[in-house]
């Protein structure tokens, strides 16, 4: 049951949105802020650049692997308890990340602390959309979701810049310490404004087997992605890890179909609109994650821009993503999600088309224009599709679907990069697929051959953007009766949209 009231409740509604937005901001902020600290940490602990990347991969793995679990737990213990506990764990993990590695002079302590931080981040991001649907009136939900995803885009944008400033003027530990006052403020705000509604009574039978299988599947998949880029995709260890990932995830699917209380109700995907809208989101994230991965290489290796200029150019993307999310939030209740998704495909397809036809002699403003168009289109779809998904199924699935919305951001991050990486390598003449890829190896390749590889990858991105338009055209909105102002009982074992 969502909060009801007149204008006297508007302030509380606003503060509730701010509280949820802070969770998405801090999780996205902490995923990107560490990128600028990697060289410093690598030098400080005398470890290889490939090893230091585990700071990010373990964070992403824990968030993706646990988000479905916490989505299910939220329906049992209540949103407020899980949300505040998550912020507490995240804040404590941030302190450990900054303090313990220095105190023990141990990189392993940093990785372990990032695990704690990832647990907290998965708790606070798993239930954001569910809290919007549960506590806010229908007329405010579109704008609320737009605000939440705008904050997430802001976190992505500010992470590298804030990290560089903190490292230069303080120390690398402060990229984690900065989370502490934000976390404490979010906890105090949440205590005041989040409704204290209890969850359902705990019942035996929580799907622990499914949780373990899902986590193992993602772990093997993430290992395949992170290691395959350096040792080569045809290495026996990589092939074995990929097979284990496939087997674990297939067993997870079988387990969910048989479980009386699954972590993810796979039968929902038999509903046409539910399937199409989720497919739309996942395709959009696969496309732009591949782009985010490849364009910095293109700017530095082909167009010969410095890392500093590359960072400035790339800042245009999260800014446009924020703008698109904000616009979608304001338009959702006026024109509907389907029209927003179709309109969003115009700048999206145009942006990928321009990237496909980029040439070595193009200047930086051409790339900025491409990133702005793609960012606006992606932001529109992200906010609109998330709204459509959360309102398409029964309220009893709120926590589950909310966590799946968060998961739909992580899975394309894991699979989008290797897909684009393989296509990119296939497009480079005389570069065998069995070889690994790193900056040093790419720097030795002729610029013309490199450009050919990027041309293949950007062409694939353009084709996916066309597919996104097709899916958007056939994805219609569907509001479950639970979310109507005065839902009426529906006879029979199933209800529309469930």
XYZ file of C-alpha atoms in Angstrom:
498
model
C 0.000 0.000 0.000
C 1.515 3.311 -1.063
C 1.499 6.528 0.898
C -1.609 8.671 0.405
C -2.164 12.246 1.277
C -2.646 15.809 0.162
C -0.107 18.576 -0.381
C 1.097 18.254 3.230
C 2.720 14.970 2.230
C 4.596 16.410 -0.739
C 7.718 17.173 1.302
C 7.857 13.629 2.633
C 7.393 12.221 -0.855
C 10.269 14.380 -2.090
C 12.579 13.344 0.749
C 11.718 9.696 0.130
C 12.724 10.087 -3.523
C 15.971 11.764 -2.425
C 16.701 8.885 -0.053
C 16.238 6.273 -2.792
C 18.180 8.408 -5.270
C 21.150 8.610 -2.906
C 21.362 4.814 -2.957
C 21.605 4.715 -6.757
C 24.009 7.653 -6.788
C 26.446 6.159 -4.301
C 26.434 2.697 -5.919
C 27.155 4.125 -9.393
C 29.627 6.658 -7.974
C 31.652 3.964 -6.241
C 31.723 1.750 -9.320
C 33.413 4.457 -11.423
C 35.497 6.385 -8.886
C 37.989 3.534 -8.418
C 39.028 3.559 -12.089
C 41.273 6.609 -11.646
C 42.858 5.118 -8.505
C 43.969 1.874 -10.155
C 47.442 3.124 -11.216
C 48.079 4.561 -7.743
C 46.955 1.383 -5.965
C 48.914 -0.795 -8.395
C 52.107 1.135 -7.645
C 51.499 1.345 -3.880
C 51.005 -2.410 -3.394
C 53.390 -3.416 -6.205
C 50.834 -5.467 -8.126
C 50.110 -5.887 -11.829
C 47.460 -3.704 -13.535
C 45.427 -6.833 -14.347
C 45.341 -7.790 -10.669
C 44.230 -4.367 -9.476
C 41.173 -4.609 -11.733
C 39.768 -7.125 -9.239
C 38.763 -4.116 -7.116
C 36.021 -3.440 -9.662
C 35.220 -7.007 -10.710
C 34.638 -8.284 -7.164
C 32.352 -5.308 -6.469
C 30.297 -5.971 -9.616
C 30.195 -9.723 -8.930
C 28.898 -9.319 -5.379
C 26.288 -6.751 -6.429
C 25.036 -8.840 -9.359
C 25.195 -12.145 -7.491
C 23.289 -10.978 -4.413
C 20.774 -8.505 -5.819
C 18.124 -11.164 -6.517
C 18.615 -12.661 -3.052
C 18.048 -9.345 -1.323
C 15.084 -8.632 -3.573
C 13.440 -11.767 -2.201
C 14.462 -11.043 1.394
C 13.009 -7.523 1.167
C 9.529 -8.958 0.706
C 10.001 -10.835 4.000
C 11.696 -8.368 6.350
C 10.347 -5.153 4.804
C 11.942 -2.501 2.585
C 12.939 -0.059 5.328
C 14.868 -2.596 7.366
C 16.770 -3.919 4.341
C 17.449 -0.444 2.919
C 18.845 1.006 6.144
C 20.841 -2.142 6.911
C 22.316 -1.985 3.416
C 23.426 1.612 3.841
C 24.975 0.724 7.191
C 26.954 -2.169 5.687
C 27.983 -0.053 2.691
C 29.199 2.778 4.926
C 31.156 0.365 7.141
C 32.642 -1.291 4.060
C 33.718 2.124 2.742
C 35.571 2.815 5.990
C 37.256 -0.589 5.800
C 38.283 0.066 2.155
C 40.082 3.253 3.142
C 41.538 2.162 6.501
C 42.343 -1.570 6.536
C 44.606 -1.763 3.423
C 46.787 1.034 4.795
C 46.772 -0.329 8.357
C 47.743 -3.853 7.280
C 49.622 -2.802 4.113
C 47.567 -5.413 2.269
C 45.877 -5.371 -1.116
C 43.890 -8.449 -0.050
C 42.340 -6.376 2.744
C 41.116 -3.913 0.111
C 39.524 -6.683 -1.962
C 37.833 -8.151 1.141
C 36.543 -4.702 2.094
C 35.133 -4.242 -1.391
C 33.163 -7.460 -0.879
C 31.541 -5.922 2.213
C 30.874 -2.730 0.287
C 29.338 -4.706 -2.588
C 26.990 -6.515 -0.187
C 25.679 -3.189 1.092
C 25.409 -1.764 -2.429
C 23.362 -4.751 -3.611
C 20.959 -4.280 -0.679
C 20.289 -0.590 -1.326
C 19.973 -0.857 -5.117
C 17.846 -4.021 -5.149
C 14.659 -2.401 -3.883
C 14.683 1.194 -5.173
C 12.022 0.748 -7.907
C 9.926 -1.411 -5.552
C 9.908 1.350 -2.925
C 8.751 3.863 -5.533
C 5.899 1.581 -6.580
C 4.964 0.723 -2.989
C 5.084 4.145 -1.332
C 4.376 6.812 -3.976
C 1.128 7.718 -5.764
C 0.878 6.727 -9.431
C 1.099 10.322 -10.635
C 4.516 10.778 -8.987
C 6.169 7.515 -9.973
C 7.321 8.497 -13.463
C 9.093 11.613 -12.233
C 10.472 9.701 -9.237
C 12.037 7.020 -11.435
C 13.475 9.705 -13.683
C 15.047 11.421 -10.676
C 16.483 8.156 -9.363
C 18.140 7.249 -12.656
C 19.330 10.834 -13.097
C 21.163 10.515 -9.779
C 22.657 7.220 -10.988
C 23.908 8.953 -14.135
C 25.280 11.788 -12.010
C 27.192 9.243 -9.921
C 28.705 7.750 -13.075
C 29.680 11.204 -14.318
C 31.178 12.539 -11.085
C 33.067 9.364 -10.106
C 36.233 9.746 -12.219
C 36.427 13.524 -11.756
C 35.934 13.413 -7.990
C 38.367 10.520 -7.728
C 41.087 12.446 -9.537
C 40.660 15.481 -7.276
C 40.666 13.426 -4.064
C 43.752 11.440 -5.083
C 45.659 14.542 -6.144
C 44.921 16.684 -3.070
C 44.328 14.089 -0.311
C 45.003 10.368 -0.875
C 43.474 7.361 -2.618
C 41.795 6.309 0.658
C 39.504 9.314 0.409
C 37.724 7.877 -2.625
C 36.167 5.538 -0.043
C 36.041 7.856 2.977
C 33.869 10.290 1.018
C 31.071 7.704 1.142
C 30.884 7.804 4.935
C 29.104 11.170 5.398
C 26.813 10.372 2.453
C 25.925 7.016 4.002
C 25.277 8.460 7.458
C 23.093 11.203 5.981
C 21.116 8.662 3.941
C 20.521 6.485 7.026
C 19.215 9.418 9.064
C 17.021 10.560 6.187
C 15.687 7.044 5.617
C 14.815 6.621 9.276
C 12.655 9.728 9.062
C 10.866 9.326 5.726
C 10.665 5.621 4.744
C 7.400 4.055 5.919
C 7.892 1.276 8.435
C 5.769 -1.405 6.775
C 6.517 -4.953 7.874
C 7.150 -7.700 5.351
C 5.377 -11.000 5.271
C 6.079 -13.626 7.885
C 9.230 -15.659 7.272
C 8.426 -19.129 5.999
C 10.804 -22.055 5.457
C 11.840 -22.837 1.920
C 13.933 -19.850 0.842
C 15.589 -20.743 -2.465
C 19.179 -21.087 -1.242
C 20.048 -23.636 -3.940
C 18.977 -21.197 -6.640
C 20.939 -18.416 -4.946
C 24.147 -20.492 -4.896
C 23.746 -21.625 -8.517
C 23.111 -18.072 -9.699
C 26.112 -16.693 -7.822
C 28.395 -19.455 -9.146
C 27.143 -18.882 -12.682
C 27.922 -15.173 -12.495
C 31.293 -15.830 -10.848
C 32.409 -18.169 -13.640
C 31.014 -15.781 -16.253
C 32.830 -12.795 -14.754
C 36.070 -14.786 -14.539
C 35.683 -15.695 -18.205
C 35.148 -12.079 -19.203
C 37.927 -10.522 -17.114
C 40.546 -13.206 -17.846
C 39.635 -13.966 -21.447
C 40.615 -10.466 -22.503
C 44.191 -11.056 -21.367
C 44.914 -14.780 -21.962
C 42.748 -15.261 -25.060
C 39.206 -16.501 -25.590
C 40.237 -19.971 -26.831
C 42.409 -20.814 -23.801
C 41.260 -24.122 -22.203
C 40.719 -22.490 -18.800
C 38.489 -19.831 -20.360
C 36.472 -22.393 -22.294
C 36.072 -24.488 -19.142
C 34.961 -21.513 -17.081
C 32.421 -20.565 -19.721
C 31.001 -24.098 -19.758
C 30.713 -24.057 -15.955
C 28.930 -20.688 -16.152
C 26.451 -22.031 -18.708
C 25.803 -25.197 -16.689
C 25.307 -23.279 -13.431
C 22.890 -20.796 -14.978
C 20.937 -23.553 -16.753
C 20.613 -25.438 -13.454
C 19.504 -22.177 -11.859
C 16.716 -21.921 -14.429
C 15.562 -25.491 -13.735
C 15.680 -24.847 -9.997
C 13.584 -21.670 -10.297
C 10.893 -23.416 -12.330
C 10.585 -26.117 -9.653
C 10.907 -23.943 -6.555
C 7.702 -22.947 -4.693
C 9.339 -19.615 -3.799
C 11.844 -18.809 -6.563
C 14.302 -15.936 -6.460
C 13.165 -15.062 -9.986
C 9.758 -16.124 -11.281
C 10.772 -17.160 -14.790
C 7.153 -17.758 -15.808
C 6.657 -14.000 -15.873
C 8.768 -13.937 -19.022
C 6.069 -15.894 -20.837
C 4.036 -12.655 -20.715
C 4.733 -10.998 -24.067
C 4.993 -7.376 -22.930
C 7.017 -8.193 -19.821
C 9.513 -10.125 -21.921
C 9.799 -7.443 -24.613
C 10.344 -4.535 -22.226
C 13.048 -6.406 -20.330
C 14.645 -7.426 -23.628
C 14.593 -3.763 -24.664
C 16.464 -2.716 -21.520
C 19.043 -5.491 -21.757
C 19.744 -4.804 -25.457
C 20.167 -1.105 -24.715
C 22.651 -1.812 -21.912
C 24.603 -4.373 -23.974
C 24.981 -1.804 -26.741
C 26.146 1.094 -24.622
C 28.386 -1.016 -22.356
C 30.218 -2.226 -25.438
C 30.506 1.358 -26.615
C 31.738 2.588 -23.223
C 34.420 -0.103 -23.320
C 35.683 0.494 -26.871
C 35.494 4.251 -27.412
C 38.295 5.161 -24.949
C 40.572 2.773 -26.899
C 39.499 4.399 -30.156
C 40.087 7.926 -28.888
C 43.564 7.164 -27.577
C 44.891 4.647 -30.111
C 43.296 5.813 -33.362
C 42.512 9.492 -32.858
C 45.618 9.921 -30.630
C 43.953 11.890 -27.852
C 45.531 11.989 -24.411
C 43.816 10.230 -21.473
C 42.867 13.654 -20.096
C 41.137 14.728 -23.327
C 39.543 11.292 -23.614
C 38.031 11.730 -20.152
C 36.671 15.162 -21.040
C 35.091 13.877 -24.249
C 33.547 10.900 -22.502
C 31.978 13.039 -19.780
C 29.352 14.051 -22.337
C 27.846 10.548 -22.231
C 26.732 10.362 -18.559
C 25.548 13.967 -18.735
C 23.306 13.088 -21.687
C 22.202 9.926 -19.870
C 21.072 12.086 -16.937
C 19.204 14.450 -19.239
C 17.414 11.589 -20.973
C 16.380 10.033 -17.651
C 15.063 13.352 -16.363
C 13.007 13.955 -19.513
C 11.567 10.426 -19.455
C 10.524 10.848 -15.831
C 8.594 14.005 -16.631
C 6.990 12.609 -19.796
C 6.094 9.108 -18.620
C 2.708 9.937 -17.082
C 1.848 12.243 -19.990
C 2.545 10.225 -23.139
C 3.274 6.699 -21.860
C 6.302 4.464 -21.910
C 5.887 2.963 -25.387
C 5.983 6.325 -27.150
C 8.982 7.418 -25.078
C 10.847 4.237 -26.074
C 10.084 4.715 -29.769
C 11.054 8.405 -29.672
C 14.262 7.504 -27.791
C 15.334 5.280 -30.672
C 15.676 8.317 -32.968
C 18.741 9.845 -31.235
C 19.966 6.357 -30.294
C 20.063 5.038 -33.865
C 21.416 8.325 -35.216
C 24.214 8.296 -32.626
C 25.269 4.730 -33.431
C 25.023 5.465 -37.163
C 27.405 8.416 -36.758
C 29.795 6.308 -34.673
C 29.778 3.646 -37.421
C 30.820 6.253 -40.003
C 33.491 7.890 -37.856
C 36.847 8.331 -39.578
C 40.380 8.858 -38.317
C 40.442 12.528 -39.371
C 37.279 13.440 -37.415
C 37.739 15.910 -34.555
C 36.636 15.579 -30.933
C 33.313 17.389 -31.399
C 32.086 14.678 -33.743
C 32.536 12.073 -31.013
C 30.937 14.356 -28.419
C 27.858 14.662 -30.657
C 27.691 10.857 -31.007
C 27.921 10.320 -27.256
C 25.286 12.977 -26.532
C 22.798 11.366 -28.917
C 23.409 7.853 -27.572
C 23.289 9.045 -23.965
C 19.962 10.851 -24.388
C 18.345 7.870 -26.100
C 19.687 5.422 -23.515
C 18.518 7.583 -20.609
C 15.010 7.842 -22.044
C 14.715 4.073 -22.466
C 16.299 3.255 -19.088
C 13.775 5.274 -17.078
C 10.731 4.530 -19.213
C 11.273 0.772 -19.476
C 11.967 0.435 -15.744
C 8.666 2.145 -14.980
C 6.829 -0.161 -17.380
C 8.355 -3.314 -15.895
C 7.681 -2.544 -12.237
C 3.995 -1.777 -12.922
C 3.335 -4.771 -15.195
C 3.204 -7.494 -12.523
C 1.506 -8.096 -9.199
C 2.653 -6.286 -6.067
C 3.678 -9.601 -4.561
C 6.607 -9.544 -6.996
C 7.739 -5.988 -6.132
C 11.019 -6.905 -4.444
C 11.838 -9.582 -7.002
C 11.227 -7.362 -10.040
C 12.947 -4.379 -8.455
C 16.075 -6.470 -7.942
C 15.807 -7.791 -11.506
C 15.733 -4.211 -12.818
C 19.037 -3.640 -11.011
C 20.355 -6.959 -12.324
C 19.491 -5.941 -15.888
C 22.201 -3.285 -15.560
C 24.887 -5.692 -14.340
C 24.379 -8.649 -16.705
C 24.874 -6.569 -19.899
C 28.023 -5.136 -18.297
C 29.370 -8.671 -17.918
C 28.367 -10.005 -21.355
C 28.365 -6.833 -23.471
C 32.096 -6.206 -23.195
C 33.257 -9.667 -24.405
C 30.765 -9.633 -27.290
C 32.104 -6.319 -28.579
C 35.663 -7.345 -27.790
C 35.415 -10.482 -29.915
C 33.811 -8.602 -32.828
C 36.489 -5.922 -32.563
C 39.296 -8.511 -32.649
C 37.700 -10.380 -35.564
C 37.737 -7.127 -37.533
C 41.493 -6.575 -37.103
C 43.415 -8.215 -39.967
C 45.955 -10.884 -38.958
C 45.055 -10.763 -35.246
C 44.202 -14.305 -34.051
C 41.250 -14.675 -31.681
C 43.368 -16.850 -29.400
C 45.587 -13.906 -28.466
C 44.838 -11.737 -25.501
C 44.150 -8.040 -25.710
C 45.744 -5.208 -23.765
C 46.770 -1.626 -24.351
C 50.389 -2.506 -25.172
C 49.417 -5.065 -27.822
C 46.860 -2.764 -29.417
C 49.344 0.102 -29.505
C 51.606 -2.018 -31.720
C 48.888 -2.639 -34.313
C 48.755 -0.416 -37.408
C 46.201 2.390 -37.052
C 44.412 1.422 -40.266
C 43.980 -2.165 -39.074
C 42.801 -0.946 -35.665
C 40.240 1.307 -37.308
C 38.937 -1.697 -39.259
C 38.322 -3.590 -36.017
C 36.485 -0.657 -34.481
C 34.455 -0.310 -37.691
C 33.186 -3.866 -37.266
C 32.258 -3.320 -33.620
C 30.544 0.005 -34.261
C 28.623 -1.557 -37.127
C 27.383 -4.275 -34.791
C 26.283 -1.584 -32.306
C 24.296 0.125 -35.066
C 22.546 -3.150 -35.976
C 21.614 -3.721 -32.315
C 20.144 -0.201 -32.164
C 17.849 -1.129 -35.088
C 16.771 -4.220 -33.154
C 16.056 -1.990 -30.134
C 13.643 0.051 -32.274
C 11.819 -3.115 -33.392
C 11.440 -4.321 -29.799
C 10.319 -0.862 -28.645
C 7.629 -0.757 -31.322
C 6.059 -4.039 -30.181
C 6.473 -3.449 -26.418
C 3.133 -2.132 -25.122
C 2.491 -0.821 -21.596
C 0.538 -3.049 -19.238
C -0.498 -1.889 -15.760
C -1.405 -4.595 -13.286
C -4.696 -4.041 -11.378
C -2.709 -3.846 -8.129
C -1.376 -0.445 -9.244
C -4.682 1.089 -10.268
C -6.119 3.699 -7.860
C -8.833 1.324 -6.596
C -7.925 -2.187 -7.745
C -10.832 -4.563 -8.046
C -10.549 -8.307 -7.342
C -10.147 -10.436 -10.438
C -11.613 -13.904 -10.396
C -9.567 -16.939 -11.285
C -6.079 -18.097 -10.364
C -4.353 -15.518 -12.576
C -4.745 -11.795 -13.035
C -3.961 -9.581 -15.987
C -0.261 -8.881 -16.279
C 0.739 -11.260 -13.478
